[in-house]
PDB file of C-alpha atoms in Angstrom:
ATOM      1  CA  UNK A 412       0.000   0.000   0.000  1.00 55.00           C
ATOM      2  CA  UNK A 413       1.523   3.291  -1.441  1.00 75.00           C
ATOM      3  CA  UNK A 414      -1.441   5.912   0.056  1.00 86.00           C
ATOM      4  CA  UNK A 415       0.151   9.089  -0.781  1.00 91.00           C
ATOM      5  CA  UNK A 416      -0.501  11.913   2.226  1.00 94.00           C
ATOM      6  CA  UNK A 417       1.004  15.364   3.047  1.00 94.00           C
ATOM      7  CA  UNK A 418       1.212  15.240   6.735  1.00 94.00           C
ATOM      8  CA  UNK A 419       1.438  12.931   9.414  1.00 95.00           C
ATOM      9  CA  UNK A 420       0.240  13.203  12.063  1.00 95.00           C
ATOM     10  CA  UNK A 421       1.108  10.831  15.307  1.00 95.00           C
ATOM     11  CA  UNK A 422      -1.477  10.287  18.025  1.00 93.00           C
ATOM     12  CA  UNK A 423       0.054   7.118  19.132  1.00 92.00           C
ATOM     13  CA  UNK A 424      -0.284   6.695  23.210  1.00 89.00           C
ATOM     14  CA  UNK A 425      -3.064   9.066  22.718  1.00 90.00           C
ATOM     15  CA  UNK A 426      -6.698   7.921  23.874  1.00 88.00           C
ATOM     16  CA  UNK A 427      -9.746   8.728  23.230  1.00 86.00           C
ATOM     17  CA  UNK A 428     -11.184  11.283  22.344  1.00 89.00           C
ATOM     18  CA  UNK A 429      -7.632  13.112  21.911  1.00 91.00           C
ATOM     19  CA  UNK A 430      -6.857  11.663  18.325  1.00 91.00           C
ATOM     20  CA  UNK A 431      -9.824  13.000  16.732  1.00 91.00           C
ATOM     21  CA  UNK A 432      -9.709  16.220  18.236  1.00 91.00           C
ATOM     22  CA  UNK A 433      -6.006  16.512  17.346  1.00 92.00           C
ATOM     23  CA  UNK A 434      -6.343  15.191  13.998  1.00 93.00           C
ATOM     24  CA  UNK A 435      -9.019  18.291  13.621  1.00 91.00           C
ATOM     25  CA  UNK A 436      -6.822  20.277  14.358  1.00 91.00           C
ATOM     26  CA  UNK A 437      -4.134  18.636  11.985  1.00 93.00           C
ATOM     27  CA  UNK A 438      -6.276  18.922   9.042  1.00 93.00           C
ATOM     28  CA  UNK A 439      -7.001  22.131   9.707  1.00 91.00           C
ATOM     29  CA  UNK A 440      -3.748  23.526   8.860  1.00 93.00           C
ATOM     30  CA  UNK A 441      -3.845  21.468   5.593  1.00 94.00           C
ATOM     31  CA  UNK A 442      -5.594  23.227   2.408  1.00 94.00           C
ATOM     32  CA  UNK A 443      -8.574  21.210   0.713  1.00 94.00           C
ATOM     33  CA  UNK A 444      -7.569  18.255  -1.293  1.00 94.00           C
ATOM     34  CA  UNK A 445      -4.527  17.780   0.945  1.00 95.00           C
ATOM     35  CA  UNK A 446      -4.573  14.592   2.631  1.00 96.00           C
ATOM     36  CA  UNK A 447      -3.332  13.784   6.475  1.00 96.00           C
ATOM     37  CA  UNK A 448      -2.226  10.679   7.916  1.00 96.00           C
ATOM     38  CA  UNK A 449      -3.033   9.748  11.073  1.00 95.00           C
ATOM     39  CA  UNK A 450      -1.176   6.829  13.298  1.00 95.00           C
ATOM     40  CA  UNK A 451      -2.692   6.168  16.075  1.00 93.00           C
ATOM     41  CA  UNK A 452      -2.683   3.461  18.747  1.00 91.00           C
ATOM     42  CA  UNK A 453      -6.355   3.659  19.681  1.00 89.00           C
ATOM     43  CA  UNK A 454      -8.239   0.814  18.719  1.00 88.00           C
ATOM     44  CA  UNK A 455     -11.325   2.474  18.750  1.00 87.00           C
ATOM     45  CA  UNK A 456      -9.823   5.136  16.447  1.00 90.00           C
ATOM     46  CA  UNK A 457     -10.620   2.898  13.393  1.00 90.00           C
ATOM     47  CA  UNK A 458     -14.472   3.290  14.286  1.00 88.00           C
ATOM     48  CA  UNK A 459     -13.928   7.121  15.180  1.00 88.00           C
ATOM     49  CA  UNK A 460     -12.541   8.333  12.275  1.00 92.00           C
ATOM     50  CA  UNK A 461     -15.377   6.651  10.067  1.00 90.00           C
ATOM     51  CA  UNK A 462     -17.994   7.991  12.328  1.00 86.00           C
ATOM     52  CA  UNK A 463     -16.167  11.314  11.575  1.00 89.00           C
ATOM     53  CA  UNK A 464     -15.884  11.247   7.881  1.00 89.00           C
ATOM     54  CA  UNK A 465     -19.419  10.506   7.872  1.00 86.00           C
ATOM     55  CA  UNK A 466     -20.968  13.284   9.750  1.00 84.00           C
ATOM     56  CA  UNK A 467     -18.252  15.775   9.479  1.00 85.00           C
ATOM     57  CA  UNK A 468     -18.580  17.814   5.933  1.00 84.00           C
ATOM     58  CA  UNK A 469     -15.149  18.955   5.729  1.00 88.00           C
ATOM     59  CA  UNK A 470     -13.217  15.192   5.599  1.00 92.00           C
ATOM     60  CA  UNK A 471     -13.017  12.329   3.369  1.00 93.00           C
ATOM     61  CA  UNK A 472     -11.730   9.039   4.631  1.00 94.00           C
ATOM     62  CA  UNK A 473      -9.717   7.977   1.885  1.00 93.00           C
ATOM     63  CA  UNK A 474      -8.197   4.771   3.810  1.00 94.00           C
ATOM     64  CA  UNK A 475      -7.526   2.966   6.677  1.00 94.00           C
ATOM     65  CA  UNK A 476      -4.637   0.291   7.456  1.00 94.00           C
ATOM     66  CA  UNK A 477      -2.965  -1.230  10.009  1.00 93.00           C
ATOM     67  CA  UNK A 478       1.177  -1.417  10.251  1.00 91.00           C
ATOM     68  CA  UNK A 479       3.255  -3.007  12.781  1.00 92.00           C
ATOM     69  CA  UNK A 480       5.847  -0.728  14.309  1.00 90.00           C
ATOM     70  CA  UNK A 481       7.984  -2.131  17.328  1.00 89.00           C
ATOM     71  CA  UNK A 482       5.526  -5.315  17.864  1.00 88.00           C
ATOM     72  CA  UNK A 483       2.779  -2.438  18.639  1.00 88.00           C
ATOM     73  CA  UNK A 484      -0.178  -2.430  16.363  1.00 91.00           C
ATOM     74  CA  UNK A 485      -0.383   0.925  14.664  1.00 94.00           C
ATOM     75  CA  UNK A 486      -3.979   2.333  12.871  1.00 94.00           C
ATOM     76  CA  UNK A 487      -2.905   4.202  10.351  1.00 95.00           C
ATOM     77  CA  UNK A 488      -5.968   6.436   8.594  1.00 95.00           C
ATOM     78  CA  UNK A 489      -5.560   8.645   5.854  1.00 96.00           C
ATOM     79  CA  UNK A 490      -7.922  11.750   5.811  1.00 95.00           C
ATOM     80  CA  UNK A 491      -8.556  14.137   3.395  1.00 95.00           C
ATOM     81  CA  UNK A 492      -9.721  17.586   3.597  1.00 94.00           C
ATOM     82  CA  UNK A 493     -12.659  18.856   1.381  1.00 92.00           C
ATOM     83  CA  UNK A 494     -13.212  22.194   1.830  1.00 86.00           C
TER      84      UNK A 494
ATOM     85  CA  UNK B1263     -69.610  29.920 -24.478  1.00 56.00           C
ATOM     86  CA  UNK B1264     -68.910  26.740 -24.037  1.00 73.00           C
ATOM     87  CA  UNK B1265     -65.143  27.820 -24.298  1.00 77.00           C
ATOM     88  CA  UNK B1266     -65.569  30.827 -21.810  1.00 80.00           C
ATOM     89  CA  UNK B1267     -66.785  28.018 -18.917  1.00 82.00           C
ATOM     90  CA  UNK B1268     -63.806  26.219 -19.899  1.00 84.00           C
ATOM     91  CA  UNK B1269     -61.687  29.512 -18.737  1.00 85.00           C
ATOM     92  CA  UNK B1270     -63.407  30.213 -15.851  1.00 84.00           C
ATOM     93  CA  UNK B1271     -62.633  26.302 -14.848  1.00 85.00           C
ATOM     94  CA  UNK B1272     -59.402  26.944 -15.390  1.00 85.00           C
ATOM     95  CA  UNK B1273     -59.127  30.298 -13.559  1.00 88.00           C
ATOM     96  CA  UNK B1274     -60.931  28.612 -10.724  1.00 89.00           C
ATOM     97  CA  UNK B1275     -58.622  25.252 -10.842  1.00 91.00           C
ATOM     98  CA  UNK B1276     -55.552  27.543 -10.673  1.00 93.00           C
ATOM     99  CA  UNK B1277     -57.035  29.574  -7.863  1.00 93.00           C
ATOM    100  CA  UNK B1278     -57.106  26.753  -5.412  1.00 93.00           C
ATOM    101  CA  UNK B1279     -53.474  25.720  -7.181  1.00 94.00           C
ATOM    102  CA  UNK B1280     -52.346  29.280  -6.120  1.00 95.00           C
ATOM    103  CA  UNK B1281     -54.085  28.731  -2.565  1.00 94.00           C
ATOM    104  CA  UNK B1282     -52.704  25.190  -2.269  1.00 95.00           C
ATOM    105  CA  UNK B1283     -49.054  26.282  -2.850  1.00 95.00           C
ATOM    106  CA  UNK B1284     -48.855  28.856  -0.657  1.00 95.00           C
ATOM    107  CA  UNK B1285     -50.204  26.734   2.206  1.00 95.00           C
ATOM    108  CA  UNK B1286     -47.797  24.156   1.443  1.00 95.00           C
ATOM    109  CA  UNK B1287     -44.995  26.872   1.530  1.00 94.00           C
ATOM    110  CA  UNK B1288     -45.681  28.049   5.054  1.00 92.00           C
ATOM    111  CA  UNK B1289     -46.093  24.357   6.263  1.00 93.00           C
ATOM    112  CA  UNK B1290     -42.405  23.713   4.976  1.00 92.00           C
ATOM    113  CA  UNK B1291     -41.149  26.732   6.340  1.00 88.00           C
ATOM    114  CA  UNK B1292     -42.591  25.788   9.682  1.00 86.00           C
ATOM    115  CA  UNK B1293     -41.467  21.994   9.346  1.00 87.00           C
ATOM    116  CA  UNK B1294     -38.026  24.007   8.345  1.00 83.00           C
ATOM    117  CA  UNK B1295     -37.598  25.978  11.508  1.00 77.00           C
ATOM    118  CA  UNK B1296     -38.115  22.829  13.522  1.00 79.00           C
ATOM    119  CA  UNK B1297     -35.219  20.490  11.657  1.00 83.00           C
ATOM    120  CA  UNK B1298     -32.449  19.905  14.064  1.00 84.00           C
ATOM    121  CA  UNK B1299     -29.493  21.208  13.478  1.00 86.00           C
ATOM    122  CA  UNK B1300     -25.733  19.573  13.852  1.00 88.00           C
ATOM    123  CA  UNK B1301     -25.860  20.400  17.876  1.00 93.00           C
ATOM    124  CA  UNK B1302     -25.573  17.998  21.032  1.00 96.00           C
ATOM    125  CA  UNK B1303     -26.568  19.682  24.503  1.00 96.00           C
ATOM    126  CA  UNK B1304     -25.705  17.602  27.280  1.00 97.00           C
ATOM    127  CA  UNK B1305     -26.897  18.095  30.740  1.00 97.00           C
ATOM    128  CA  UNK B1306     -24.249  17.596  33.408  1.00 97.00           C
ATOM    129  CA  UNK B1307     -26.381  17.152  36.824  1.00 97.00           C
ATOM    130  CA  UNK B1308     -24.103  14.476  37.742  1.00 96.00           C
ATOM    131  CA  UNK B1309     -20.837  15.917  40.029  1.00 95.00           C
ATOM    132  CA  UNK B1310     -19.208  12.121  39.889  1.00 96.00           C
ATOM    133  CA  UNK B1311     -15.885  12.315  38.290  1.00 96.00           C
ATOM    134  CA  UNK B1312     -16.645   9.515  36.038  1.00 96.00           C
ATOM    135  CA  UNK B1313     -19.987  10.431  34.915  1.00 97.00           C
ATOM    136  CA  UNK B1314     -18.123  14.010  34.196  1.00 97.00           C
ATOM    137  CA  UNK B1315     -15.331  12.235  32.428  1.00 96.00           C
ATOM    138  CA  UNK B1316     -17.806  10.887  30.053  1.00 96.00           C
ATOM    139  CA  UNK B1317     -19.936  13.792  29.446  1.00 97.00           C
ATOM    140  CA  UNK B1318     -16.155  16.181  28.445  1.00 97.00           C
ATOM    141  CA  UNK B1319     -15.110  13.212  26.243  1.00 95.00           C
ATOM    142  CA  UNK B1320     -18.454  13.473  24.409  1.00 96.00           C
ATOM    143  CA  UNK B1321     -18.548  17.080  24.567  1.00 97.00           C
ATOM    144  CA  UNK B1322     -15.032  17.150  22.890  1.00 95.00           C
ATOM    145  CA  UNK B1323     -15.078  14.556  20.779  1.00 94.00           C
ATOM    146  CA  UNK B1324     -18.636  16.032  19.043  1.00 95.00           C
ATOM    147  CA  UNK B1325     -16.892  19.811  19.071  1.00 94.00           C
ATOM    148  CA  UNK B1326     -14.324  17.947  17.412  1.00 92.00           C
ATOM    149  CA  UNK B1327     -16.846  16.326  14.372  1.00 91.00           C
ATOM    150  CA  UNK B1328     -17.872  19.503  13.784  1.00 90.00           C
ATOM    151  CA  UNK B1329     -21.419  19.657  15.906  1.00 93.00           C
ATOM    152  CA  UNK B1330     -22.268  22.685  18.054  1.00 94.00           C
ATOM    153  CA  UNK B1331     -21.975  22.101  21.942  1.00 96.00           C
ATOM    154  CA  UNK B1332     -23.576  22.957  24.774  1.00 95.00           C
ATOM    155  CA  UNK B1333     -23.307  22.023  28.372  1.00 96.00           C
ATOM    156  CA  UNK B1334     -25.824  22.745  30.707  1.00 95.00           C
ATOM    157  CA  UNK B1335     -24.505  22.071  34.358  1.00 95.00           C
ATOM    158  CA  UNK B1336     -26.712  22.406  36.993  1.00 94.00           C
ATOM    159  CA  UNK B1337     -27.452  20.892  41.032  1.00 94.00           C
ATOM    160  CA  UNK B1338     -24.224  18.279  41.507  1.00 95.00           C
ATOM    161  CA  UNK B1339     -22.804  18.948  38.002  1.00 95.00           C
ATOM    162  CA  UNK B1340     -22.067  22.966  39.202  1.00 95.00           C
ATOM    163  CA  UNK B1341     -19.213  21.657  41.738  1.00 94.00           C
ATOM    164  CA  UNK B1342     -17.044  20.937  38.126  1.00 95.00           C
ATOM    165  CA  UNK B1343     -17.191  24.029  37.219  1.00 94.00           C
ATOM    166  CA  UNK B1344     -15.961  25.396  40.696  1.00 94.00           C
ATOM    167  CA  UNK B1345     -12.934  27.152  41.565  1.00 91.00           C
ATOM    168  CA  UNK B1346     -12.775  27.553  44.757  1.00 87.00           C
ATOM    169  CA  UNK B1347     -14.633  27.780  47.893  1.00 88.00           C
ATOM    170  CA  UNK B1348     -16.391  30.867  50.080  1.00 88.00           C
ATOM    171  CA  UNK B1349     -17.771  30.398  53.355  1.00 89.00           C
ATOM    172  CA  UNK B1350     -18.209  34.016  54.786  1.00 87.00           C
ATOM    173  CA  UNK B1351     -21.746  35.859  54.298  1.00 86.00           C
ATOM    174  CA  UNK B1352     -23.709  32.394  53.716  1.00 88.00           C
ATOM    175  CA  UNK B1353     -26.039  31.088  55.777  1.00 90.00           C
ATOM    176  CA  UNK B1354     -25.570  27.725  58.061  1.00 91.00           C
ATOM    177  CA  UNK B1355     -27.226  25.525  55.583  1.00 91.00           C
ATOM    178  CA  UNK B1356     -25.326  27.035  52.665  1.00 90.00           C
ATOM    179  CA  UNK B1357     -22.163  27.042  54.548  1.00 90.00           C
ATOM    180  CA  UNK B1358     -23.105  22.955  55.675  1.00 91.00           C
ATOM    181  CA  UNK B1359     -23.523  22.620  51.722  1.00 90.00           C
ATOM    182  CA  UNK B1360     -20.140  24.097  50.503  1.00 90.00           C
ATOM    183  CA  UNK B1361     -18.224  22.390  53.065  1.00 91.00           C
ATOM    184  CA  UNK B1362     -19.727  18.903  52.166  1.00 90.00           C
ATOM    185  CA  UNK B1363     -19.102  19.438  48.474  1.00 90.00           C
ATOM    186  CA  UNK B1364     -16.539  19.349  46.309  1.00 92.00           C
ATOM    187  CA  UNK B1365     -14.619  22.441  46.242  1.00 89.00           C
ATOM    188  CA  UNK B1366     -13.489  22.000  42.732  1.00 90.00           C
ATOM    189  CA  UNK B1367     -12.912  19.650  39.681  1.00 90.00           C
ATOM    190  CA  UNK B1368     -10.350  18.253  41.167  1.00 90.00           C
ATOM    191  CA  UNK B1369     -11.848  16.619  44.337  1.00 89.00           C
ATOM    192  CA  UNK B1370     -14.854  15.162  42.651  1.00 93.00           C
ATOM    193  CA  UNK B1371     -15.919  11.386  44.009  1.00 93.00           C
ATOM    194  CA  UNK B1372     -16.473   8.542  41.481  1.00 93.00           C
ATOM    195  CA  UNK B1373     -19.990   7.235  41.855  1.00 93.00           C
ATOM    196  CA  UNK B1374     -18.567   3.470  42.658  1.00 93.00           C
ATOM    197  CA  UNK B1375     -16.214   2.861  44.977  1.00 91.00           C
ATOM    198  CA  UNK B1376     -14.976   6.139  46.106  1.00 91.00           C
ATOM    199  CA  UNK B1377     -13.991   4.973  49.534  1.00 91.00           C
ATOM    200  CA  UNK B1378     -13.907   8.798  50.615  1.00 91.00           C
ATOM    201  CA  UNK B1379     -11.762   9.605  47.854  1.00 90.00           C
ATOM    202  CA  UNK B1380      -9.203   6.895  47.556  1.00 93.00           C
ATOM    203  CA  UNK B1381     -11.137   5.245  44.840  1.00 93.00           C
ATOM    204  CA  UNK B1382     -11.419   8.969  42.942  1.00 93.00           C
ATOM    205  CA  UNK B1383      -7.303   8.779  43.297  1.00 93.00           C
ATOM    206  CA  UNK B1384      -6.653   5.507  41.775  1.00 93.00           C
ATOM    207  CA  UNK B1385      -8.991   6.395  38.915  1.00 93.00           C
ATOM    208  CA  UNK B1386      -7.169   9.610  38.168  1.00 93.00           C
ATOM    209  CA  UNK B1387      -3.917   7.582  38.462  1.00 93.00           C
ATOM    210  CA  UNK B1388      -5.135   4.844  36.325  1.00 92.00           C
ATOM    211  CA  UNK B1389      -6.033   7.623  33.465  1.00 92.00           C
ATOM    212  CA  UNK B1390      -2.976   9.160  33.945  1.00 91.00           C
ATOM    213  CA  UNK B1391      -0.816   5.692  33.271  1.00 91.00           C
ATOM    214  CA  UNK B1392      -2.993   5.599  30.312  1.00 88.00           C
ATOM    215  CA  UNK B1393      -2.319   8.753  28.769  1.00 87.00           C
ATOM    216  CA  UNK B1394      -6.372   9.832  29.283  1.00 90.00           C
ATOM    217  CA  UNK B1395      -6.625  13.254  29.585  1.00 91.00           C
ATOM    218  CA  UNK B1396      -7.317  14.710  33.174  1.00 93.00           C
ATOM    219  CA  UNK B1397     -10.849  16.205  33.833  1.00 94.00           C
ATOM    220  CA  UNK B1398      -8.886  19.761  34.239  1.00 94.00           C
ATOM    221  CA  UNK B1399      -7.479  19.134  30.743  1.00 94.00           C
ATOM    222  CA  UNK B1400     -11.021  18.436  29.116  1.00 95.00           C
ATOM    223  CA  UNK B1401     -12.412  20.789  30.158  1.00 95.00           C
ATOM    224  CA  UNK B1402      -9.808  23.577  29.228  1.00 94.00           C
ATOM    225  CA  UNK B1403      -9.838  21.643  25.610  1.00 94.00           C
ATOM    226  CA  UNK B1404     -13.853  22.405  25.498  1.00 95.00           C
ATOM    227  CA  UNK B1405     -13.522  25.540  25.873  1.00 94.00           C
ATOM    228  CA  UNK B1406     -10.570  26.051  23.374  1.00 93.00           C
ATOM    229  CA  UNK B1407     -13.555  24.390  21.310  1.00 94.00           C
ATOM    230  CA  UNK B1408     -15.739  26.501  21.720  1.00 94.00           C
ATOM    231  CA  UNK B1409     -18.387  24.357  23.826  1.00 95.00           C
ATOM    232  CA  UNK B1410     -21.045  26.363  25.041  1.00 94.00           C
ATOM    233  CA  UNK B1411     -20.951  26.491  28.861  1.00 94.00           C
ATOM    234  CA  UNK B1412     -23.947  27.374  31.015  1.00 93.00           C
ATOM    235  CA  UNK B1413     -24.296  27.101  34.743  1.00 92.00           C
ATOM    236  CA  UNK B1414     -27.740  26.604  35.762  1.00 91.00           C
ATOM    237  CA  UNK B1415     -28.878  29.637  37.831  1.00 87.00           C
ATOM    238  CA  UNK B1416     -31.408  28.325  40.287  1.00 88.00           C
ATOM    239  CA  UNK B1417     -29.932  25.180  41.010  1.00 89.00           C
ATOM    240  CA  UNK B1418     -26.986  27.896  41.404  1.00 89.00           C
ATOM    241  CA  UNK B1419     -28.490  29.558  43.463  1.00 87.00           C
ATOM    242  CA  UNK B1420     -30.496  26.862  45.784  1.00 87.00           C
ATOM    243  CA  UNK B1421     -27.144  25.127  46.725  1.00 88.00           C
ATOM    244  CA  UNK B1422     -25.545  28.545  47.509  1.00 89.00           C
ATOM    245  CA  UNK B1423     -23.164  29.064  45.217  1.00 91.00           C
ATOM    246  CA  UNK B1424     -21.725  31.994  43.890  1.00 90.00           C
ATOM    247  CA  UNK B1425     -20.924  33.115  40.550  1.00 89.00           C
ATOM    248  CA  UNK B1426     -17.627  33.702  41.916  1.00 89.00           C
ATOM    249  CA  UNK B1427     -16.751  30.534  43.506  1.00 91.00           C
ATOM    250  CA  UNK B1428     -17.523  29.468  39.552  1.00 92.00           C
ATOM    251  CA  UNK B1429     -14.994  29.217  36.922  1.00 91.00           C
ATOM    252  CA  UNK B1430     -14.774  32.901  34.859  1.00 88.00           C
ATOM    253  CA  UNK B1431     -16.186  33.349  31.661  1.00 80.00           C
ATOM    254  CA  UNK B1432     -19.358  31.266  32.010  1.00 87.00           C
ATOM    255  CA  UNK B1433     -22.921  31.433  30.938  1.00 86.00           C
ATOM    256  CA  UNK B1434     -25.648  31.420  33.179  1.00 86.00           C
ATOM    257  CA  UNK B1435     -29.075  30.425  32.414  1.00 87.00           C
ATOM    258  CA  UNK B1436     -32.000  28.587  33.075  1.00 85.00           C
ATOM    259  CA  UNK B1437     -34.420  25.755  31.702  1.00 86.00           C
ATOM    260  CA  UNK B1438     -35.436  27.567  28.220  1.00 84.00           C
ATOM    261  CA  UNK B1439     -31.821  27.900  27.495  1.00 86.00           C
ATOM    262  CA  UNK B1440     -31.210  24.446  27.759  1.00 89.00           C
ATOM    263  CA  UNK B1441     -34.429  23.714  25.590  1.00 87.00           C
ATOM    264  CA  UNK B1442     -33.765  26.635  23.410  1.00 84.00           C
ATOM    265  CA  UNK B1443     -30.318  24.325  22.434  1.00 89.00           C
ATOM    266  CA  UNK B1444     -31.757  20.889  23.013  1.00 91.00           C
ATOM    267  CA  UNK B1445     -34.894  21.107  20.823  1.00 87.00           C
ATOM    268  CA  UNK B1446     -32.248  22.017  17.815  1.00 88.00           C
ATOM    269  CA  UNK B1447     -30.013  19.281  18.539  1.00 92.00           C
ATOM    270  CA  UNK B1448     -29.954  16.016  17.361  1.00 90.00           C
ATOM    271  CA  UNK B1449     -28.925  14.620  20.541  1.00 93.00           C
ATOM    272  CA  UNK B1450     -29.196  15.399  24.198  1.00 95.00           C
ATOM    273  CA  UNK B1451     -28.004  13.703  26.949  1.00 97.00           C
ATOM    274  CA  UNK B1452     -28.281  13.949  31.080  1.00 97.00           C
ATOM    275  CA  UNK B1453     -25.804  12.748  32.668  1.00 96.00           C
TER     276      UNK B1453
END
């Protein structure tokens, strides 16, 4: 998987509700079309960030994947901004 | 003559048309005005750290997806958004009430197992080896988010506390501002 981005972001060791709010604030600094990744270490990020892209009218989740960095499982979402 | 009835059909047919339309327009302005808007209100009567801890993540976490927020604290919920404690000038069941409540955020009970505070410890110490946000922390990142806080004025008032024993820069306001917020919003809670 080759998911291009312009920013990462890392939330790992963050918990709820801190990488979503962060992220907002992340893509915030981004100009439309510009995507953000996001690594996080929340499990429940993966259903947070969905939940987000689907209410929110500003984002686009353009994909979500999991990587394994130092034996810890990292969620890895890519978000785009639309306007 | 037969094609002048046919007209005045018509006229008459497009009359009620006319009459139709413009009653359907005010019923879908009316229906417009009552659509709810992207807004959660949460009322925070509960002053158990938990419960509180909940109600901040929501409150954060919906600022966060965009939705307007308001917070409506009011009888046990008020002691959150206290800074500190005054005794002189109240009377002895106001003074009974301030001493037997929290005197801020941070010495709010849990609502299981507080053990006179012990239990309200470990759970702050468990967050904090978890990297969970403090209470303190939640709220300072609702306000940086713009969440509407209100402290409820006669529950305020009831329990004896005063505006300035409350944290600066809140609302106050009663049951129609709540419901003024709450009938907009697609969800409310009470916590």
């Amino acid at each position: 998987m080759s998911q291009t981005f312009d920013q990462v972001f890392d939330a790992r060791g963050l918990n709820c509700p801190m990488p979503l709010v962060n992220a907002r604030k992340e893509i915030g600094k981004l100009e439309p079309g510009q995507i953000l990744k996001v690594m996080a270490t929340d499990r429940g990020s993966v259903a947070d960030f969905q939940g987000w892209a689907k209410i929110a009218k500003n984002v686009e989740l353009v994909a979500q994947e999991n990587e394994s960095i130092d034996g810890a499982t990292v969620y890895v979402h890519f978000i785009k901004r639309t306007v | 003559m037969s094609a002048q009835s046919t007209i005045a059909t018509e006229s008459a047919e497009l009359q009620t048309l006319r009459e139709k339309v413009r009653d359907l327009e005010t019923r879908l302005a009316q229906v417009e005005g009552r659509v709810a808007e992207d807004r959660v209100s949460i009322v925070v009567f509960s002053g158990d750290l938990d419960r509180v801890m909940a109600s901040f993540v929501i409150a954060t976490g919906a600022a966060a997806m965009g939705q307007q927020v308001s917070m409506f604290f009011t009888f046990w919920g008020l002691s959150v958004m206290k800074k500190d404690r005054q005794l002189a000038g109240k009377s002895l069941h106001q003074k009974m009430m301030t001493l037997m409540s929290p005197g801020s955020s941070r010495s709010l009970p849990v609502s299981k197992m507080n053990y006179f505070g012990v239990g309200a410890k470990m759970l702050r110490s468990m967050m904090k080896a978890k990297n969970v946000n403090s209470l303190e922390e939640m709220i300072a990142l609702a306000r940086e988010l713009n969440v509407r806080m209100i402290a409820c004025e006669m529950s305020r008032d009831v329990m004896g506390i005063r505006q300035t024993e409350l944290l600066d820069g809140l609302e106050c306001g009663g049951v129609a501002t709540f419901l003024a917020d709450s009938l907009k919003s697609r969800t409310s809670l009470f916590i």
